[in-house]
CSV table of C-alpha atoms in Angstrom, one decimal:
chain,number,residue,atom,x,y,z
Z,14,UNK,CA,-10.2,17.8,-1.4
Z,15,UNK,CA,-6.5,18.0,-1.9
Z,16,UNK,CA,-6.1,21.1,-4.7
Z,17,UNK,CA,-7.5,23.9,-2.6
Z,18,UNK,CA,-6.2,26.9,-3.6
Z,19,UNK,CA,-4.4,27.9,-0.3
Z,20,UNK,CA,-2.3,24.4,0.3
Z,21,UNK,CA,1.4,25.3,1.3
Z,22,UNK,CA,0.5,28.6,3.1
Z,23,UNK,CA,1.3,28.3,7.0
Z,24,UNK,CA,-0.7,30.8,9.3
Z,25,UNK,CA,0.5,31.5,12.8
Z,26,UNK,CA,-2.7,32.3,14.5
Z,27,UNK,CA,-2.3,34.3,17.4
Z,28,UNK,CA,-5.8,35.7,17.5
Z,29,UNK,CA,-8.7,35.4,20.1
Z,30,UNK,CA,-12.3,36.1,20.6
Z,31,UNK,CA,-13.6,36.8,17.0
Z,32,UNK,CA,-12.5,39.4,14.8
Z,33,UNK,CA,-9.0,36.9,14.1
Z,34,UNK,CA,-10.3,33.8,14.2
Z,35,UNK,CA,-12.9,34.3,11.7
Z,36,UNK,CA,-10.2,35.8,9.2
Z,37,UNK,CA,-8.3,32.7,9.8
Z,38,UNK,CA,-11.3,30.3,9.9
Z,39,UNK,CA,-11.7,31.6,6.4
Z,40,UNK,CA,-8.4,30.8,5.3
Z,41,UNK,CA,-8.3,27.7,7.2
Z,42,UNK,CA,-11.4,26.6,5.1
Z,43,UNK,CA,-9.7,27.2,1.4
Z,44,UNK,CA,-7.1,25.1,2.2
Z,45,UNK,CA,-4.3,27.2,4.5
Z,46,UNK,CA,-2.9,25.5,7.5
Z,47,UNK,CA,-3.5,27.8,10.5
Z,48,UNK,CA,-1.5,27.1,13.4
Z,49,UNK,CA,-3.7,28.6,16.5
Z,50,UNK,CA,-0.9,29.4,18.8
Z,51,UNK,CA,-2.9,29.5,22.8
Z,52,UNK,CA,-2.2,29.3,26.3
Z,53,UNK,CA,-1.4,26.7,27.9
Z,54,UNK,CA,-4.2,25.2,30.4
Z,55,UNK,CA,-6.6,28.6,29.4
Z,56,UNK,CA,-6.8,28.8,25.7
Z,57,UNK,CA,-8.7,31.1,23.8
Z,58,UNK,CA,-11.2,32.8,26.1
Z,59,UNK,CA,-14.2,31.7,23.9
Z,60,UNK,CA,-13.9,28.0,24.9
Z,61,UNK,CA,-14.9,28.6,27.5
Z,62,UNK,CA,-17.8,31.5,27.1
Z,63,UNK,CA,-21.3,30.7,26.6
Z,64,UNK,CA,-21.2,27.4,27.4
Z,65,UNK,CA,-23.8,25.2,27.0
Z,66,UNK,CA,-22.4,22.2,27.4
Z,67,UNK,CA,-20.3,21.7,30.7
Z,68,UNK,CA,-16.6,21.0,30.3
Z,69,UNK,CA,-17.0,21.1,27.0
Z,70,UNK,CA,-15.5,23.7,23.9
Z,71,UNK,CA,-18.3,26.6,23.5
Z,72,UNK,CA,-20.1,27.1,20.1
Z,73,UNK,CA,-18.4,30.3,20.4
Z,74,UNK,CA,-15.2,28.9,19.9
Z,75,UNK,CA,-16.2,25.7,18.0
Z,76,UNK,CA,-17.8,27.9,15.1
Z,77,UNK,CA,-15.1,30.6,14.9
Z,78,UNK,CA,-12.1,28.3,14.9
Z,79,UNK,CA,-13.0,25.0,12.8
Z,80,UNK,CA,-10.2,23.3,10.6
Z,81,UNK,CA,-7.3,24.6,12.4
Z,82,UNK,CA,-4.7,23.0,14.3
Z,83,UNK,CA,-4.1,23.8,18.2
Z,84,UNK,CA,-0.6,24.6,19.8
Z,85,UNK,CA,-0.2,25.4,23.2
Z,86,UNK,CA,2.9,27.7,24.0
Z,87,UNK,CA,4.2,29.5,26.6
Z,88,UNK,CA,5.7,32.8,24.7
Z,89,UNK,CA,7.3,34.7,27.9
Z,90,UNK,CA,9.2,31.6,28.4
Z,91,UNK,CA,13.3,30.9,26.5
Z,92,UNK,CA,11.9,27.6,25.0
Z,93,UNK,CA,8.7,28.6,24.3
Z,94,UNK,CA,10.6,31.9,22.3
Z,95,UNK,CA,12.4,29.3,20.6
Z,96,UNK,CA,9.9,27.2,19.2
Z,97,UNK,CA,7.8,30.4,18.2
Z,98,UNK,CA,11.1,31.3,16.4
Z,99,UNK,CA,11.5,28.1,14.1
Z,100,UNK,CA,7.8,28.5,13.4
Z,101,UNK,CA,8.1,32.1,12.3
Z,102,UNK,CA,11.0,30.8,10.0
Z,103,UNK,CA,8.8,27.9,8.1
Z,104,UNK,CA,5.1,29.9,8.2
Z,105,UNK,CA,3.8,32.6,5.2
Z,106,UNK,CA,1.5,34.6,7.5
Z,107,UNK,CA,1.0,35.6,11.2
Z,108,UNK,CA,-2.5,37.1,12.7
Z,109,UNK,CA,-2.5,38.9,15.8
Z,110,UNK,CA,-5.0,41.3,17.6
Z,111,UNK,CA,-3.1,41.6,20.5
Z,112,UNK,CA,-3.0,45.3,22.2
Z,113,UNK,CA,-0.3,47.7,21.0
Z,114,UNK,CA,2.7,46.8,21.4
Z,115,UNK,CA,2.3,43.6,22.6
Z,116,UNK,CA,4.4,41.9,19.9
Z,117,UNK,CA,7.6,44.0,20.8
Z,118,UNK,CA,7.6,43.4,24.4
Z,119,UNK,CA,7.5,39.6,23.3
Z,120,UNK,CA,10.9,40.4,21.8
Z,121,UNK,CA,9.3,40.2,18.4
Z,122,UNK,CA,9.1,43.7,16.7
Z,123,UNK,CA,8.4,43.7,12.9
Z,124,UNK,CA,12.3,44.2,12.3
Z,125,UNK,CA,13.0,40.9,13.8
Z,126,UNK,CA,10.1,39.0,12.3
Z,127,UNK,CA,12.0,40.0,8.7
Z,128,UNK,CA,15.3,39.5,10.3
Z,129,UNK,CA,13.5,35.3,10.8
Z,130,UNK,CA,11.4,35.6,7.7
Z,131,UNK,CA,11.9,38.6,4.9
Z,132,UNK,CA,9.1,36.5,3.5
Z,133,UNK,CA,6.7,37.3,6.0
Z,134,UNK,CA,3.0,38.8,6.5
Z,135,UNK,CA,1.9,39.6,9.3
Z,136,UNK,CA,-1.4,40.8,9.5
Z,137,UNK,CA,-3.0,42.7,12.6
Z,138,UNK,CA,-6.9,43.7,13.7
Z,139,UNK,CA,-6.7,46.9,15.4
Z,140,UNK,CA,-9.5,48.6,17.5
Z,141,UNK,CA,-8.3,52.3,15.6
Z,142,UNK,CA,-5.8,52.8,12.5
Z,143,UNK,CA,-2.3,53.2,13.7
Z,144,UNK,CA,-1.9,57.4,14.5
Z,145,UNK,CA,-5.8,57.6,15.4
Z,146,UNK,CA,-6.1,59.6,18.7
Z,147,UNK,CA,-8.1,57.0,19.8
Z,148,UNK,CA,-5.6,53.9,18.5
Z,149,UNK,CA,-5.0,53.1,22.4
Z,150,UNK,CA,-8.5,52.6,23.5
Z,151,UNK,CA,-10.0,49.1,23.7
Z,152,UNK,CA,-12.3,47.9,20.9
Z,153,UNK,CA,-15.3,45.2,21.1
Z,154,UNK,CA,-18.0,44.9,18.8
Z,155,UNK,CA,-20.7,47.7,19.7
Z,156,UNK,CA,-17.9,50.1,20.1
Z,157,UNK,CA,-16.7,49.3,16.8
Z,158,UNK,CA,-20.4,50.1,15.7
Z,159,UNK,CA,-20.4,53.7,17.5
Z,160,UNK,CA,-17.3,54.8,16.2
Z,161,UNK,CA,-17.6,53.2,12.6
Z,162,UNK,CA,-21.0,55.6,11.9
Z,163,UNK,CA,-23.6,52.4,11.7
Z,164,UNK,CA,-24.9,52.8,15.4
Z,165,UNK,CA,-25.8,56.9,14.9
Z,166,UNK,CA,-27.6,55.8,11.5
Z,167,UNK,CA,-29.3,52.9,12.8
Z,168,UNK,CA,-32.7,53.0,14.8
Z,169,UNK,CA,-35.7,55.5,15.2
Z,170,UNK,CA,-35.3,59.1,15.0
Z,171,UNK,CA,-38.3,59.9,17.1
Z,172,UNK,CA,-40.3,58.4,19.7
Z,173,UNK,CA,-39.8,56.5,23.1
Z,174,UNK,CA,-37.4,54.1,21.7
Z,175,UNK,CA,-35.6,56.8,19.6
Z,176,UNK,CA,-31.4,57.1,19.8
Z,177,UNK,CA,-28.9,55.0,18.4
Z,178,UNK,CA,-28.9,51.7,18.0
Z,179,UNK,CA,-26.3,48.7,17.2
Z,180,UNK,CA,-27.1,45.9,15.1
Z,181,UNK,CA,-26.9,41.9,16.0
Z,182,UNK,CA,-25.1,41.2,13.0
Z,183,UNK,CA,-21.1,41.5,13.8
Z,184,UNK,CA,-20.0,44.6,12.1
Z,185,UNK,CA,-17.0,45.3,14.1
Z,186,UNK,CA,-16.0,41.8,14.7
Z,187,UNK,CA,-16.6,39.2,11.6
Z,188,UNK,CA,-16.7,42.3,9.1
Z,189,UNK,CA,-13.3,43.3,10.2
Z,190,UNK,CA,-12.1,39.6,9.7
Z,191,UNK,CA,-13.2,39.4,6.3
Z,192,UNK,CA,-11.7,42.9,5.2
Z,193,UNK,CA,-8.1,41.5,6.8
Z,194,UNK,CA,-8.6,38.2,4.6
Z,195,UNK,CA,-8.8,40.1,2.0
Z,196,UNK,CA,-5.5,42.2,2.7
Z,197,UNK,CA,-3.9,38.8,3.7
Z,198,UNK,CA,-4.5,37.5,0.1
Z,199,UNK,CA,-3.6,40.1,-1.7
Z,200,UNK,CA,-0.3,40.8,0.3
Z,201,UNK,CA,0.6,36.7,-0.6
Z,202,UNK,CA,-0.1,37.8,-4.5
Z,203,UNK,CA,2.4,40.7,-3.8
Z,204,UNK,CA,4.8,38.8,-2.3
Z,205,UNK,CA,4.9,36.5,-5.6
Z,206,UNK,CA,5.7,39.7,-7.7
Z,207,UNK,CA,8.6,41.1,-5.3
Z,208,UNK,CA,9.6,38.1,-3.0
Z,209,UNK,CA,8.7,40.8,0.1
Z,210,UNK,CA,6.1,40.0,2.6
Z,211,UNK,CA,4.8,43.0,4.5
Z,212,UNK,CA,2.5,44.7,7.3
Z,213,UNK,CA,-1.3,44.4,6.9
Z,214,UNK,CA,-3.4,45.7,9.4
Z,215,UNK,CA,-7.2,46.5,9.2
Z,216,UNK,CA,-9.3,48.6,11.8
Z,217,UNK,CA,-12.4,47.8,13.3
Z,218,UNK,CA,-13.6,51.7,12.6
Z,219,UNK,CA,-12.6,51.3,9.3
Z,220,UNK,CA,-14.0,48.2,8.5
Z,221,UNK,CA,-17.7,48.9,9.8
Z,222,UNK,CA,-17.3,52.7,8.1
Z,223,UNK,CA,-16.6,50.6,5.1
Z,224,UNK,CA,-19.9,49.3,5.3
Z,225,UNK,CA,-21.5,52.1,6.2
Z,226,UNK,CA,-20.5,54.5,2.6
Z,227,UNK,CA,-24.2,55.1,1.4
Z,228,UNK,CA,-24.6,56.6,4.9
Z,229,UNK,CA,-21.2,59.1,4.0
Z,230,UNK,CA,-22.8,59.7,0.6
Z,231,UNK,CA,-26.2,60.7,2.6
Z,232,UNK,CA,-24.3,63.1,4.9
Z,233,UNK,CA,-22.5,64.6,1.4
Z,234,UNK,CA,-25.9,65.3,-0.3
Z,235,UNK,CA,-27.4,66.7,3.1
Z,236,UNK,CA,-24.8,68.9,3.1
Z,237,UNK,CA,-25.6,70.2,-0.4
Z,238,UNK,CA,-29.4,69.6,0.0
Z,239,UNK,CA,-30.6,70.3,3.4
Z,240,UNK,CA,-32.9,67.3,3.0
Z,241,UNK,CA,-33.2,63.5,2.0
Z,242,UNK,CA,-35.9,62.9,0.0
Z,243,UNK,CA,-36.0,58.7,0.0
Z,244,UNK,CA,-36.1,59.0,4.5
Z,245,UNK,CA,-39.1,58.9,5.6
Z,246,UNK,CA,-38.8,62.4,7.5
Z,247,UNK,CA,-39.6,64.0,4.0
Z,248,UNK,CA,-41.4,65.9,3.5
Z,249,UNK,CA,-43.4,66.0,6.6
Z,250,UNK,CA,-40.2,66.7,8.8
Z,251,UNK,CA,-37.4,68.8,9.3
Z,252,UNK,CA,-33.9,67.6,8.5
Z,253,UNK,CA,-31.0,68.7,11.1
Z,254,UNK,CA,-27.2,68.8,9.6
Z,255,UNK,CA,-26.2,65.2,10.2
Z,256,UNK,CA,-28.0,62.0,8.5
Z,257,UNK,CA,-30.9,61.0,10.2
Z,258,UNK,CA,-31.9,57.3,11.3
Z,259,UNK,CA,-34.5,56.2,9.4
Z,260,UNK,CA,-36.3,53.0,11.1
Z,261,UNK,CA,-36.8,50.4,8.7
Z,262,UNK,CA,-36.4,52.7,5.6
Z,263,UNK,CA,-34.4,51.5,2.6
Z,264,UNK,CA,-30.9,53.0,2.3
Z,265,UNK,CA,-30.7,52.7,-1.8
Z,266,UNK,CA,-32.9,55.4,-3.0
Z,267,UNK,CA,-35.7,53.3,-2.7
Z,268,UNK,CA,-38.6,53.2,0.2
Z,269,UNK,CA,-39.1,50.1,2.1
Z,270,UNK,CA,-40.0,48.9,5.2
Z,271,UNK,CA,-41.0,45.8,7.2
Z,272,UNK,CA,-44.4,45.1,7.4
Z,273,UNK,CA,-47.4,42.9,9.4
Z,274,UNK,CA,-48.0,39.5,8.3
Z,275,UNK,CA,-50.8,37.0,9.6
Z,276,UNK,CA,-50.0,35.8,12.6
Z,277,UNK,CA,-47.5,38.8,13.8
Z,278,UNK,CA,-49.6,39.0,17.3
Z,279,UNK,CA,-48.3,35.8,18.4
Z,280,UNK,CA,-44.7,35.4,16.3
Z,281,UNK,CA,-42.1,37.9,16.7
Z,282,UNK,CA,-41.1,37.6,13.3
Z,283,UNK,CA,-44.5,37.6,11.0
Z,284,UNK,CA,-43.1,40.1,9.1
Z,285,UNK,CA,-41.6,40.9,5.6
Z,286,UNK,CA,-39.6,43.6,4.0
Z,287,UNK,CA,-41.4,45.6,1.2
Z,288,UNK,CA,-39.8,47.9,-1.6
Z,289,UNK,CA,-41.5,50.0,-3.2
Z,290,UNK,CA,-38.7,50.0,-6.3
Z,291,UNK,CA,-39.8,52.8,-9.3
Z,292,UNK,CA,-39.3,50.0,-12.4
Z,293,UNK,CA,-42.0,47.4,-9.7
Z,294,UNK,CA,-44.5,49.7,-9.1
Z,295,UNK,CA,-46.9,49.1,-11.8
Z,296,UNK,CA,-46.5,44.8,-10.7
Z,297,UNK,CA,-46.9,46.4,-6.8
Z,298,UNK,CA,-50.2,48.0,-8.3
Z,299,UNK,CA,-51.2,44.5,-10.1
Z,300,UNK,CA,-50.0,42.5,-7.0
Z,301,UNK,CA,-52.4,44.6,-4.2
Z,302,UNK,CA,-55.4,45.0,-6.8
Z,303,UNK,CA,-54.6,49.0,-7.4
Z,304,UNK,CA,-54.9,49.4,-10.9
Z,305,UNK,CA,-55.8,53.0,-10.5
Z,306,UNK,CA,-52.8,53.8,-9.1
Z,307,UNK,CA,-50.6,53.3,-12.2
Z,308,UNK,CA,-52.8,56.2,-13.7
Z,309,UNK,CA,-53.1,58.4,-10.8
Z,310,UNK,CA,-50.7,61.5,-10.7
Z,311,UNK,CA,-50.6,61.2,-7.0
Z,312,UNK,CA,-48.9,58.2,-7.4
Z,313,UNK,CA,-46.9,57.6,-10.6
Z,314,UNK,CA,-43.5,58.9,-10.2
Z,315,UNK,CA,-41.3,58.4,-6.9
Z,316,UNK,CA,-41.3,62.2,-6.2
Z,317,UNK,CA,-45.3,62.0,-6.0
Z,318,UNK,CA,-45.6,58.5,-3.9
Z,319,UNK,CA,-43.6,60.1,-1.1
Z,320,UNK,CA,-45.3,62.2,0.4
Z,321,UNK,CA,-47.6,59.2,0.2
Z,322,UNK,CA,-45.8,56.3,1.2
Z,323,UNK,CA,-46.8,56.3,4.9
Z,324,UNK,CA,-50.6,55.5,3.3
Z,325,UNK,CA,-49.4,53.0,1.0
Z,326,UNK,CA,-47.3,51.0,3.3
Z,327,UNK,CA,-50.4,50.7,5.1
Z,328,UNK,CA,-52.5,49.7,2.3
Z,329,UNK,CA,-49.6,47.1,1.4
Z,330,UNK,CA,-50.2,46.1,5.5
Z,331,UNK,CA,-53.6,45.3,5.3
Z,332,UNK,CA,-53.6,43.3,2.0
Z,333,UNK,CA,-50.8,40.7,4.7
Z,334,UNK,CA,-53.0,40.5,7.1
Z,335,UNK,CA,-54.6,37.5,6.1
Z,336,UNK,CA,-51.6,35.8,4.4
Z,337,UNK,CA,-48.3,34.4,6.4
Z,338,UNK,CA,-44.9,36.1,5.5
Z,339,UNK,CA,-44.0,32.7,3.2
Z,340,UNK,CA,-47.6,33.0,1.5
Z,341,UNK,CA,-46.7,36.6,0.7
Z,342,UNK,CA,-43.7,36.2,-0.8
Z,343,UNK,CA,-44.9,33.4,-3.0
Z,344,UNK,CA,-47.4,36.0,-4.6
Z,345,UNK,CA,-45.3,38.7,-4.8
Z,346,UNK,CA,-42.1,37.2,-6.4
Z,347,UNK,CA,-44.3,36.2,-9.2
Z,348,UNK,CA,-44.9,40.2,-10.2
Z,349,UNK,CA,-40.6,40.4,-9.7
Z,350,UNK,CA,-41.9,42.5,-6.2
Z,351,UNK,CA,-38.5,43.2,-4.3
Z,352,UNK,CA,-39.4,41.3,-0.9
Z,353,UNK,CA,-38.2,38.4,1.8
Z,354,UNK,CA,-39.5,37.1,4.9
Z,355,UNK,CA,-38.5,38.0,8.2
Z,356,UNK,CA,-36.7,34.5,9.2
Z,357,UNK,CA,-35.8,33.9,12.6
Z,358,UNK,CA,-32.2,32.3,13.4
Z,359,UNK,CA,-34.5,28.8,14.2
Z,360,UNK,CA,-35.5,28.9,10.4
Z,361,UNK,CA,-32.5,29.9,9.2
Z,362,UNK,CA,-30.8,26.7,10.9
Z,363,UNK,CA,-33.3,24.6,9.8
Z,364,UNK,CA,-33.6,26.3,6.3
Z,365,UNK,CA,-33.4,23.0,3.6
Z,366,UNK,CA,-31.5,25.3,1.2
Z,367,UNK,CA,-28.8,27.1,2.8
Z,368,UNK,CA,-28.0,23.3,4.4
Z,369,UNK,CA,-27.7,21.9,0.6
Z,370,UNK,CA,-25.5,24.8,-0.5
Z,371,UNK,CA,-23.3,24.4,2.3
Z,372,UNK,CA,-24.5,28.3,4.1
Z,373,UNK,CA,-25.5,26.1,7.0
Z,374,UNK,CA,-22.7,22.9,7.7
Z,375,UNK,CA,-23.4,20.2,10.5
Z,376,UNK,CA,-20.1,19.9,12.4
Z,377,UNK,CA,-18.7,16.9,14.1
Z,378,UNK,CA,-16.3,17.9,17.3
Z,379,UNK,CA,-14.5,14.8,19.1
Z,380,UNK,CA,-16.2,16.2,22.8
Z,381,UNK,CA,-18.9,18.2,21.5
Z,382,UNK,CA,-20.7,15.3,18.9
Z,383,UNK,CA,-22.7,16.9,16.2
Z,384,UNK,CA,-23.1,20.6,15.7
Z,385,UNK,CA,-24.3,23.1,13.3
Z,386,UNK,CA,-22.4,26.2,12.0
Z,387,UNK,CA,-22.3,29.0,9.2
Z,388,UNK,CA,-20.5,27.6,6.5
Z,389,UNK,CA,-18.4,29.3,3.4
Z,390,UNK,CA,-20.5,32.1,2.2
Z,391,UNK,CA,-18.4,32.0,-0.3
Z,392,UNK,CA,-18.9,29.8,-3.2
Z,393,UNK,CA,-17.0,28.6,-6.2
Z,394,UNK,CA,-17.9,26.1,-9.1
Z,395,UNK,CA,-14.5,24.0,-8.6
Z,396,UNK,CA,-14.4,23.6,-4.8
Z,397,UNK,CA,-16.4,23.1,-1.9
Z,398,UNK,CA,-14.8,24.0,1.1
Z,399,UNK,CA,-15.2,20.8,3.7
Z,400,UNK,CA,-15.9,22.1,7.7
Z,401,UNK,CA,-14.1,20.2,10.2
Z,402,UNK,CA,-14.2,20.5,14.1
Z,403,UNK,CA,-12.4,22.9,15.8
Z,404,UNK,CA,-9.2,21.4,17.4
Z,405,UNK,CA,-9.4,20.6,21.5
Z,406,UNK,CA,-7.2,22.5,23.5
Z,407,UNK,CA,-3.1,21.8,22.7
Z,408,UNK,CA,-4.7,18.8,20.4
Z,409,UNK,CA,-1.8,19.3,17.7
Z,410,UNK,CA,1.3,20.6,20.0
Z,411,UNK,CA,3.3,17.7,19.5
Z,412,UNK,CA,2.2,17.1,16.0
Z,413,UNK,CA,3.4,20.5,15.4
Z,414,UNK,CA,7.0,20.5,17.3
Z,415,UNK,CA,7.6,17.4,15.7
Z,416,UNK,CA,7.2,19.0,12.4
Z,417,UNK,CA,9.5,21.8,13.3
Z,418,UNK,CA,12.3,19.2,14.1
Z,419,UNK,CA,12.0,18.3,18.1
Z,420,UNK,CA,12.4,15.1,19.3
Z,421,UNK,CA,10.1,13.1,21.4
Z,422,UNK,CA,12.6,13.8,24.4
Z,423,UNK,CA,12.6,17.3,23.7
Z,424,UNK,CA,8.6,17.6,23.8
Z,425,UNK,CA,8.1,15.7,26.3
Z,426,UNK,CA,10.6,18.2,28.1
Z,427,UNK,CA,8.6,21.2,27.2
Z,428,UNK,CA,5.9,19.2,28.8
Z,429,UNK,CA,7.3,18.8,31.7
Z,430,UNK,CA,8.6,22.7,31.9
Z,431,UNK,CA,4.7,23.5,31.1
Z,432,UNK,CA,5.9,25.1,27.9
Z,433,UNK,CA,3.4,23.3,26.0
């Protein structure tokens, strides 16, 4: 659709792997027009990582970089300089997650980005916030995880497979894109009020400690407390000075944990999450034929289940066992039980649903043919953000000079000078 809210904002995306590109993605699918500046001949380095197609654009890059238009430019080169110059001049915004300092030894500081465009946003991913003693070390993912808090809070506390543990989900990387949208917007509503554009800059640390506040709270009432009474150490266990992990527990006052369906032997993920939520518990009772419970002392307030709730997790167990994780759930969400099913990546692809809503979009890509990806999770009642491919390599170069005022002799020039 042509009114999306972001038509006539031009993004410079200089950004690689993921942390950029799905800030920009983002953007890109509410209507901006993100520019991915690459290499020439290389590219970003996802195209070609994980491939499982040969010769062809990964799914690595394809679903981190879809309606977005490629340019291939050589930076360290006068022409190449040039061109990046007019296109400061006519864009809103510029991404980058390049190392530190980066920018200035390509001769374009933050002083001479205003001197081009006073107008200008330019918006960084940074591994550490700028004055951390640790702002020069190099950042992926699972270090993000470490140094953000969610890797020491995550996993067993005791046991063979006890330590920390990092999650699949990409904390560090996608998280830190979406906080950075969010600075990129509101910087372009600032920008309307005082004409300014400004620096915007998000850290991986601080993003995935963002994220991670109920575990800060924890540590605060620890601190006063000496104990956490909704972990599953207590009360049977001692608490040292820093928040525990807590397995599968619930971390909003709440116990829960993931529990045995039929059929878990075999399937990996016969499983569903159970919480045992105060204002549910007299339902729970209903739900697992436990009517005593509600009248039992031993079990009617929060404070008394605890020291309980290893025994009724296992009661809740064996009332699964003979019932799938969808049966389950069926039966349960009819007593307003707080539950879900375990689902596996291959049911959430093929979930009905989250295709309809547009969670899950089938892709076309001119090499690749059909693919799936995550779509928008966010949704609004007047648009519906359309996915495209992502562009091939260079696809939109000359497209791209053209609309920055070089003539077909002059591209082809850069061409020929492997500028482009």
């Amino acid at each position: 659709m042509s009114n999306k809210p972001l038509n006539g904002i031009k993004i410079i995306d200089f950004t690689h792997v993921q942390a950029g590109p799905a800030c920009t993605q983002l953007l890109a699918w509410f209507g901006a027009d993100v520019i991915k500046v690459e290499r020439p001949g290389s590219g970003d380095v996802t195209r070609t990582q994980l491939q499982d197609i040969p010769n062809v654009d990964a799914l690595y890059f394809t679903m981190l970089n879809s309606n977005k238009r490629s340019l291939t430019l050589d930076t360290k080169k006068p022409l190449g300089k040039e061109v990046l110059e007019k296109l400061i001049k006519e864009s809103d915004v510029m991404v980058e997650n390049f190392g530190p300092g980066a920018l200035d030894r390509m001769g374009f500081t933050w002083a001479r980005i205003q001197e081009l465009n006073p107008k200008m946003i330019l918006a960084s991913v940074k591994g550490f916030s700028d004055g951390h003693h640790y702002e020069d070390l190099k950042v992926y993912e699972n270090v993000a995880q470490c140094a953000g808090g969610a890797a020491s809070t995550t996993g067993w506390w005791k046991g063979e497979n006890s330590g920390p543990m990092i999650s699949a989900a990409a904390l560090g990387d996608s998280n830190t894109g979406m906080h950075l949208a969010i600075g990129i917007l509101t910087a372009i509503i600032g920008r309307q009020q005082t004409g300014k554009g400004q620096k915007v800059a998000v850290s991986m640390q601080d993003s995935v400690l963002n994220l991670c506040r109920v575990k800060m709270r924890d540590q605060q009432r620890l601190d006063r407390l000496g104990y956490l009474e909704e972990y599953p150490q207590y009360p049977h266990e001692t608490f040292s000075d820093v928040v525990p992990r807590g397995g599968n527990a619930g971390g909003g006052g709440q116990p829960g944990w993931i529990l045995k369906c039929k059929g878990w032997e075999t399937d990996p993920n016969a499983y569903i999450y159970f919480t045992v939520q105060g204002h549910a518990w007299a339902p729970i009772c209903d739900a697992l034929g436990k009517p005593e419970w509600k009248t039992d002392p031993a079990y009617m307030t929060p404070k008394a289940r605890q020291p309980h709730i290893t025994e009724i997790f296992a009661t809740i167990e064996d009332w699964l066992k003979d019932k799938t994780k969808f049966e389950a759930v069926d039966i349960l969400r009819k007593f307003d039980i707080p539950c879900a099913p375990v689902l596996s990546m291959k049911e959430l692809l093929h979930d009905e649903s989250l295709r309809a809503s547009g969670s899950i979009a089938e892709v076309q890509h001119k090499t690749r043919g059909s693919y799936f990806t995550v779509g928008s999770p966010i949704k609004f009642s007047d648009m519906k953000p359309e996915i495209t491919g992502s562009p091939l390599l260079g696809e939109h170069s000359d497209e791209v000079l053209a609309e920055l005022g070089y003539t077909k002799e002059q591209i082809a020039e850069m061409h020929s000078k492997e500028v482009v």
